[in-house]
Amino acid sequence: MLNEVKKDLERITLEWLENDYLKPDNLFVVGCSTSEVAGKHIGTSGSEEIAEVIFYSLNRLAKEKGIHLAFQCCEHLNRALVIEKRVQENLNLEPVSVIPVPTAGGSMASFAYNHLGDAVVVEEIAAHAGMDIGDTMIGMHLKKVAVPLRFNQKTIGNAHVTAARTRPKLIGGSRAKYA
């Protein structure tokens, strides 16, 4: 199973690396149900082993693109996010006092909290792009306007993957109509 997850992540990471959707210093939000990756119902079978594979694959993407990762917690922590303290400070985000654990935050956020450099948790961000692994609903943490991406790799393990980037709002223009 872990080998399949690694291969799926290699393919999707390569797709992110080959396009120009990510710019240096962009925020990239990751929502992930390791239960869904394992073929179980969301929130029922969290896996630190799966979280580790996903974390290090996305860490490669972050290093090569020069972006910052934000790992979304589960609904029990109101989908708060794990980020590096320097990112929190640079964006002037208010930290909250919680430590994600597999049963409250999820295995992915818990693993990220323990393996990111100087991790903190914040309640919300406005990310430039992101990836939702297992239908965890990252939309609340994306900038306006989200643009869905159609990658060839549509799953990681057994989990459905949705990716998005954002763009500035288009106000007016040739297709706009006014009263």
PDB file of C-alpha atoms in Angstrom:
ATOM      1  CA  MET A   1       0.000   0.000   0.000  1.00  0.00           C
ATOM      2  CA  LEU A   2       2.720   2.500   0.937  1.00  0.00           C
ATOM      3  CA  ASN A   3       4.534   1.858  -2.354  1.00  0.00           C
ATOM      4  CA  GLU A   4       1.326   2.656  -4.277  1.00  0.00           C
ATOM      5  CA  VAL A   5       0.911   5.878  -2.268  1.00  0.00           C
ATOM      6  CA  LYS A   6       4.541   6.840  -2.977  1.00  0.00           C
ATOM      7  CA  LYS A   7       4.082   6.279  -6.711  1.00  0.00           C
ATOM      8  CA  ASP A   8       0.825   8.248  -6.788  1.00  0.00           C
ATOM      9  CA  LEU A   9       2.500  11.117  -4.924  1.00  0.00           C
ATOM     10  CA  GLU A  10       5.499  11.079  -7.256  1.00  0.00           C
ATOM     11  CA  ARG A  11       3.158  11.459 -10.228  1.00  0.00           C
ATOM     12  CA  ILE A  12       1.096  14.267  -8.738  1.00  0.00           C
ATOM     13  CA  THR A  13       4.186  16.066  -7.379  1.00  0.00           C
ATOM     14  CA  LEU A  14       5.706  15.934 -10.853  1.00  0.00           C
ATOM     15  CA  GLU A  15       2.536  17.480 -12.304  1.00  0.00           C
ATOM     16  CA  TRP A  16       2.782  20.348  -9.788  1.00  0.00           C
ATOM     17  CA  LEU A  17       6.485  20.789 -10.588  1.00  0.00           C
ATOM     18  CA  GLU A  18       5.941  20.836 -14.363  1.00  0.00           C
ATOM     19  CA  ASN A  19       3.378  23.653 -14.366  1.00  0.00           C
ATOM     20  CA  ASP A  20       3.731  27.298 -13.393  1.00  0.00           C
ATOM     21  CA  TYR A  21       0.843  27.482 -10.914  1.00  0.00           C
ATOM     22  CA  LEU A  22       3.133  27.855  -7.893  1.00  0.00           C
ATOM     23  CA  LYS A  23       5.426  30.832  -7.315  1.00  0.00           C
ATOM     24  CA  PRO A  24       8.086  31.265  -4.627  1.00  0.00           C
ATOM     25  CA  ASP A  25       6.623  32.141  -1.214  1.00  0.00           C
ATOM     26  CA  ASN A  26       3.118  30.981  -2.193  1.00  0.00           C
ATOM     27  CA  LEU A  27       1.062  29.305   0.509  1.00  0.00           C
ATOM     28  CA  PHE A  28      -0.053  25.768  -0.378  1.00  0.00           C
ATOM     29  CA  VAL A  29      -2.807  24.211   1.744  1.00  0.00           C
ATOM     30  CA  VAL A  30      -3.042  20.445   2.127  1.00  0.00           C
ATOM     31  CA  GLY A  31      -6.143  18.705   3.385  1.00  0.00           C
ATOM     32  CA  CYS A  32      -5.684  14.974   3.819  1.00  0.00           C
ATOM     33  CA  SER A  33      -7.580  12.019   5.184  1.00  0.00           C
ATOM     34  CA  THR A  34      -5.078   9.207   5.621  1.00  0.00           C
ATOM     35  CA  SER A  35      -8.102   6.984   6.324  1.00  0.00           C
ATOM     36  CA  GLU A  36      -9.442   7.689   2.820  1.00  0.00           C
ATOM     37  CA  VAL A  37      -5.994   7.033   1.324  1.00  0.00           C
ATOM     38  CA  ALA A  38      -6.111   3.619   3.018  1.00  0.00           C
ATOM     39  CA  GLY A  39      -9.582   2.936   1.594  1.00  0.00           C
ATOM     40  CA  LYS A  40     -11.495   3.530   4.835  1.00  0.00           C
ATOM     41  CA  HIS A  41     -14.124   6.128   5.762  1.00  0.00           C
ATOM     42  CA  ILE A  42     -12.739   9.562   6.653  1.00  0.00           C
ATOM     43  CA  GLY A  43     -11.763   9.830  10.321  1.00  0.00           C
ATOM     44  CA  THR A  44     -11.819   6.108  11.088  1.00  0.00           C
ATOM     45  CA  SER A  45      -8.362   4.685  10.364  1.00  0.00           C
ATOM     46  CA  GLY A  46      -5.707   7.380  10.521  1.00  0.00           C
ATOM     47  CA  SER A  47      -2.184   6.330   9.597  1.00  0.00           C
ATOM     48  CA  GLU A  48       1.069   7.985  10.648  1.00  0.00           C
ATOM     49  CA  GLU A  49       2.874   5.859   8.029  1.00  0.00           C
ATOM     50  CA  ILE A  50       0.732   7.251   5.210  1.00  0.00           C
ATOM     51  CA  ALA A  51       1.071  10.759   6.667  1.00  0.00           C
ATOM     52  CA  GLU A  52       4.856  10.395   6.612  1.00  0.00           C
ATOM     53  CA  VAL A  53       4.919   9.445   2.920  1.00  0.00           C
ATOM     54  CA  ILE A  54       2.645  12.358   2.011  1.00  0.00           C
ATOM     55  CA  PHE A  55       4.545  14.846   4.189  1.00  0.00           C
ATOM     56  CA  TYR A  56       7.947  14.107   2.681  1.00  0.00           C
ATOM     57  CA  SER A  57       6.635  14.091  -0.899  1.00  0.00           C
ATOM     58  CA  LEU A  58       5.001  17.480  -0.413  1.00  0.00           C
ATOM     59  CA  ASN A  59       8.066  18.753   1.404  1.00  0.00           C
ATOM     60  CA  ARG A  60      10.029  18.002  -1.788  1.00  0.00           C
ATOM     61  CA  LEU A  61       7.498  20.069  -3.748  1.00  0.00           C
ATOM     62  CA  ALA A  62       7.828  22.905  -1.227  1.00  0.00           C
ATOM     63  CA  LYS A  63      11.615  22.941  -1.450  1.00  0.00           C
ATOM     64  CA  GLU A  64      11.762  22.757  -5.235  1.00  0.00           C
ATOM     65  CA  LYS A  65       9.105  25.445  -5.773  1.00  0.00           C
ATOM     66  CA  GLY A  66      10.051  27.602  -2.769  1.00  0.00           C
ATOM     67  CA  ILE A  67       6.531  27.500  -1.331  1.00  0.00           C
ATOM     68  CA  HIS A  68       5.163  27.189   2.211  1.00  0.00           C
ATOM     69  CA  LEU A  69       2.978  24.280   3.275  1.00  0.00           C
ATOM     70  CA  ALA A  70      -0.100  24.533   5.491  1.00  0.00           C
ATOM     71  CA  PHE A  71      -1.633  21.273   6.715  1.00  0.00           C
ATOM     72  CA  GLN A  72      -5.344  21.424   7.511  1.00  0.00           C
ATOM     73  CA  CYS A  73      -6.568  19.752  10.680  1.00  0.00           C
ATOM     74  CA  CYS A  74      -9.778  17.755  10.780  1.00  0.00           C
ATOM     75  CA  GLU A  75     -13.173  19.116  11.750  1.00  0.00           C
ATOM     76  CA  HIS A  76     -12.551  18.412  15.464  1.00  0.00           C
ATOM     77  CA  LEU A  77     -10.120  21.354  15.415  1.00  0.00           C
ATOM     78  CA  ASN A  78     -12.375  23.389  13.107  1.00  0.00           C
ATOM     79  CA  ARG A  79     -10.013  22.799  10.175  1.00  0.00           C
ATOM     80  CA  ALA A  80      -7.271  24.909  11.755  1.00  0.00           C
ATOM     81  CA  LEU A  81      -3.875  24.751  10.027  1.00  0.00           C
ATOM     82  CA  VAL A  82      -0.362  23.697  10.923  1.00  0.00           C
ATOM     83  CA  ILE A  83       2.303  26.035   9.511  1.00  0.00           C
ATOM     84  CA  GLU A  84       5.845  27.074  10.318  1.00  0.00           C
ATOM     85  CA  LYS A  85       6.151  29.810  12.946  1.00  0.00           C
ATOM     86  CA  ARG A  86       8.171  32.057  10.605  1.00  0.00           C
ATOM     87  CA  VAL A  87       5.335  31.898   8.040  1.00  0.00           C
ATOM     88  CA  GLN A  88       2.791  32.697  10.766  1.00  0.00           C
ATOM     89  CA  GLU A  89       4.872  35.677  11.851  1.00  0.00           C
ATOM     90  CA  ASN A  90       5.533  36.921   8.300  1.00  0.00           C
ATOM     91  CA  LEU A  91       1.804  36.816   7.517  1.00  0.00           C
ATOM     92  CA  ASN A  92       0.888  38.309  10.901  1.00  0.00           C
ATOM     93  CA  LEU A  93      -1.481  35.429  11.646  1.00  0.00           C
ATOM     94  CA  GLU A  94      -2.784  34.844  15.154  1.00  0.00           C
ATOM     95  CA  PRO A  95      -1.640  31.482  16.555  1.00  0.00           C
ATOM     96  CA  VAL A  96      -3.996  29.309  18.599  1.00  0.00           C
ATOM     97  CA  SER A  97      -3.127  27.057  21.537  1.00  0.00           C
ATOM     98  CA  VAL A  98      -3.645  23.491  20.414  1.00  0.00           C
ATOM     99  CA  ILE A  99      -1.486  20.542  19.464  1.00  0.00           C
ATOM    100  CA  PRO A 100      -3.010  18.315  16.782  1.00  0.00           C
ATOM    101  CA  VAL A 101      -3.088  14.615  17.598  1.00  0.00           C
ATOM    102  CA  PRO A 102      -4.390  11.800  15.394  1.00  0.00           C
ATOM    103  CA  THR A 103      -7.766  11.720  17.179  1.00  0.00           C
ATOM    104  CA  ALA A 104      -8.244  15.518  17.197  1.00  0.00           C
ATOM    105  CA  GLY A 105      -6.581  17.155  14.244  1.00  0.00           C
ATOM    106  CA  GLY A 106      -5.915  14.041  12.205  1.00  0.00           C
ATOM    107  CA  SER A 107      -2.853  11.937  11.468  1.00  0.00           C
ATOM    108  CA  MET A 108      -1.637  14.239   8.676  1.00  0.00           C
ATOM    109  CA  ALA A 109      -1.810  17.440  10.733  1.00  0.00           C
ATOM    110  CA  SER A 110      -0.357  15.655  13.761  1.00  0.00           C
ATOM    111  CA  PHE A 111       2.583  14.353  11.726  1.00  0.00           C
ATOM    112  CA  ALA A 112       3.146  17.787  10.166  1.00  0.00           C
ATOM    113  CA  TYR A 113       3.069  19.483  13.583  1.00  0.00           C
ATOM    114  CA  ASN A 114       5.768  17.118  14.814  1.00  0.00           C
ATOM    115  CA  HIS A 115       7.965  17.346  11.705  1.00  0.00           C
ATOM    116  CA  LEU A 116       7.702  20.905  10.389  1.00  0.00           C
ATOM    117  CA  GLY A 117      10.340  23.300  11.633  1.00  0.00           C
ATOM    118  CA  ASP A 118       8.936  25.173  14.664  1.00  0.00           C
ATOM    119  CA  ALA A 119       5.256  24.456  13.931  1.00  0.00           C
ATOM    120  CA  VAL A 120       2.293  26.489  15.135  1.00  0.00           C
ATOM    121  CA  VAL A 121      -1.437  26.272  14.510  1.00  0.00           C
ATOM    122  CA  VAL A 122      -3.560  29.091  13.077  1.00  0.00           C
ATOM    123  CA  GLU A 123      -7.306  29.236  12.483  1.00  0.00           C
ATOM    124  CA  GLU A 124      -7.312  30.401   8.889  1.00  0.00           C
ATOM    125  CA  ILE A 125      -5.208  31.341   5.901  1.00  0.00           C
ATOM    126  CA  ALA A 126      -5.765  32.454   2.328  1.00  0.00           C
ATOM    127  CA  ALA A 127      -3.609  30.083   0.287  1.00  0.00           C
ATOM    128  CA  HIS A 128      -2.573  30.538  -3.335  1.00  0.00           C
ATOM    129  CA  ALA A 129      -3.123  26.867  -4.177  1.00  0.00           C
ATOM    130  CA  GLY A 130      -3.796  23.560  -2.568  1.00  0.00           C
ATOM    131  CA  MET A 131      -4.576  19.902  -2.741  1.00  0.00           C
ATOM    132  CA  ASP A 132      -7.423  18.039  -1.099  1.00  0.00           C
ATOM    133  CA  ILE A 133      -6.704  14.354  -0.541  1.00  0.00           C
ATOM    134  CA  GLY A 134      -9.838  12.449   0.435  1.00  0.00           C
ATOM    135  CA  ASP A 135     -12.446  15.222   0.141  1.00  0.00           C
ATOM    136  CA  THR A 136     -11.509  17.128   3.310  1.00  0.00           C
ATOM    137  CA  MET A 137     -12.847  20.499   2.047  1.00  0.00           C
ATOM    138  CA  ILE A 138      -9.897  22.908   1.782  1.00  0.00           C
ATOM    139  CA  GLY A 139     -11.887  25.587  -0.058  1.00  0.00           C
ATOM    140  CA  MET A 140     -12.316  27.732   3.046  1.00  0.00           C
ATOM    141  CA  HIS A 141      -8.544  28.244   3.097  1.00  0.00           C
ATOM    142  CA  LEU A 142      -8.035  29.298  -0.528  1.00  0.00           C
ATOM    143  CA  LYS A 143      -7.845  32.861  -1.807  1.00  0.00           C
ATOM    144  CA  LYS A 144     -10.593  34.067  -4.094  1.00  0.00           C
ATOM    145  CA  VAL A 145     -10.977  32.971  -6.909  1.00  0.00           C
ATOM    146  CA  ALA A 146     -10.283  29.217  -6.825  1.00  0.00           C
ATOM    147  CA  VAL A 147      -9.620  27.567 -10.187  1.00  0.00           C
ATOM    148  CA  PRO A 148      -9.881  23.754 -10.265  1.00  0.00           C
ATOM    149  CA  LEU A 149      -6.942  21.933 -11.813  1.00  0.00           C
ATOM    150  CA  ARG A 150      -7.329  18.781 -13.855  1.00  0.00           C
ATOM    151  CA  PHE A 151      -4.297  16.624 -13.211  1.00  0.00           C
ATOM    152  CA  ASN A 152      -3.794  13.193 -14.745  1.00  0.00           C
ATOM    153  CA  GLN A 153      -3.228  11.689 -11.283  1.00  0.00           C
ATOM    154  CA  LYS A 154      -6.681  11.739  -9.681  1.00  0.00           C
ATOM    155  CA  THR A 155      -6.082   9.555  -6.627  1.00  0.00           C
ATOM    156  CA  ILE A 156      -3.541   8.940  -3.916  1.00  0.00           C
ATOM    157  CA  GLY A 157      -4.042   5.414  -2.716  1.00  0.00           C
ATOM    158  CA  ASN A 158      -7.819   5.068  -2.538  1.00  0.00           C
ATOM    159  CA  ALA A 159      -8.475   8.763  -1.915  1.00  0.00           C
ATOM    160  CA  HIS A 160      -9.914  11.148  -4.472  1.00  0.00           C
ATOM    161  CA  VAL A 161      -7.618  14.145  -5.101  1.00  0.00           C
ATOM    162  CA  THR A 162      -8.781  17.622  -6.012  1.00  0.00           C
ATOM    163  CA  ALA A 163      -6.314  20.406  -6.731  1.00  0.00           C
ATOM    164  CA  ALA A 164      -6.808  24.125  -7.192  1.00  0.00           C
ATOM    165  CA  ARG A 165      -4.906  27.316  -7.762  1.00  0.00           C
ATOM    166  CA  THR A 166      -6.227  30.816  -7.311  1.00  0.00           C
ATOM    167  CA  ARG A 167      -6.266  33.950  -9.416  1.00  0.00           C
ATOM    168  CA  PRO A 168      -7.200  37.579  -8.792  1.00  0.00           C
ATOM    169  CA  LYS A 169     -10.867  38.458  -9.223  1.00  0.00           C
ATOM    170  CA  LEU A 170     -11.847  39.491 -12.748  1.00  0.00           C
ATOM    171  CA  ILE A 171     -14.040  42.545 -12.412  1.00  0.00           C
ATOM    172  CA  GLY A 172     -15.640  43.802 -15.607  1.00  0.00           C
ATOM    173  CA  GLY A 173     -14.151  43.002 -18.986  1.00  0.00           C
ATOM    174  CA  SER A 174     -15.609  42.049 -22.321  1.00  0.00           C
ATOM    175  CA  ARG A 175     -17.947  39.333 -20.996  1.00  0.00           C
ATOM    176  CA  ALA A 176     -19.432  41.425 -18.167  1.00  0.00           C
ATOM    177  CA  LYS A 177     -22.947  42.877 -18.397  1.00  0.00           C
ATOM    178  CA  TYR A 178     -24.264  45.837 -16.501  1.00  0.00           C
ATOM    179  CA  ALA A 179     -27.824  47.122 -15.856  1.00  0.00           C
TER     180      ALA A 179
END
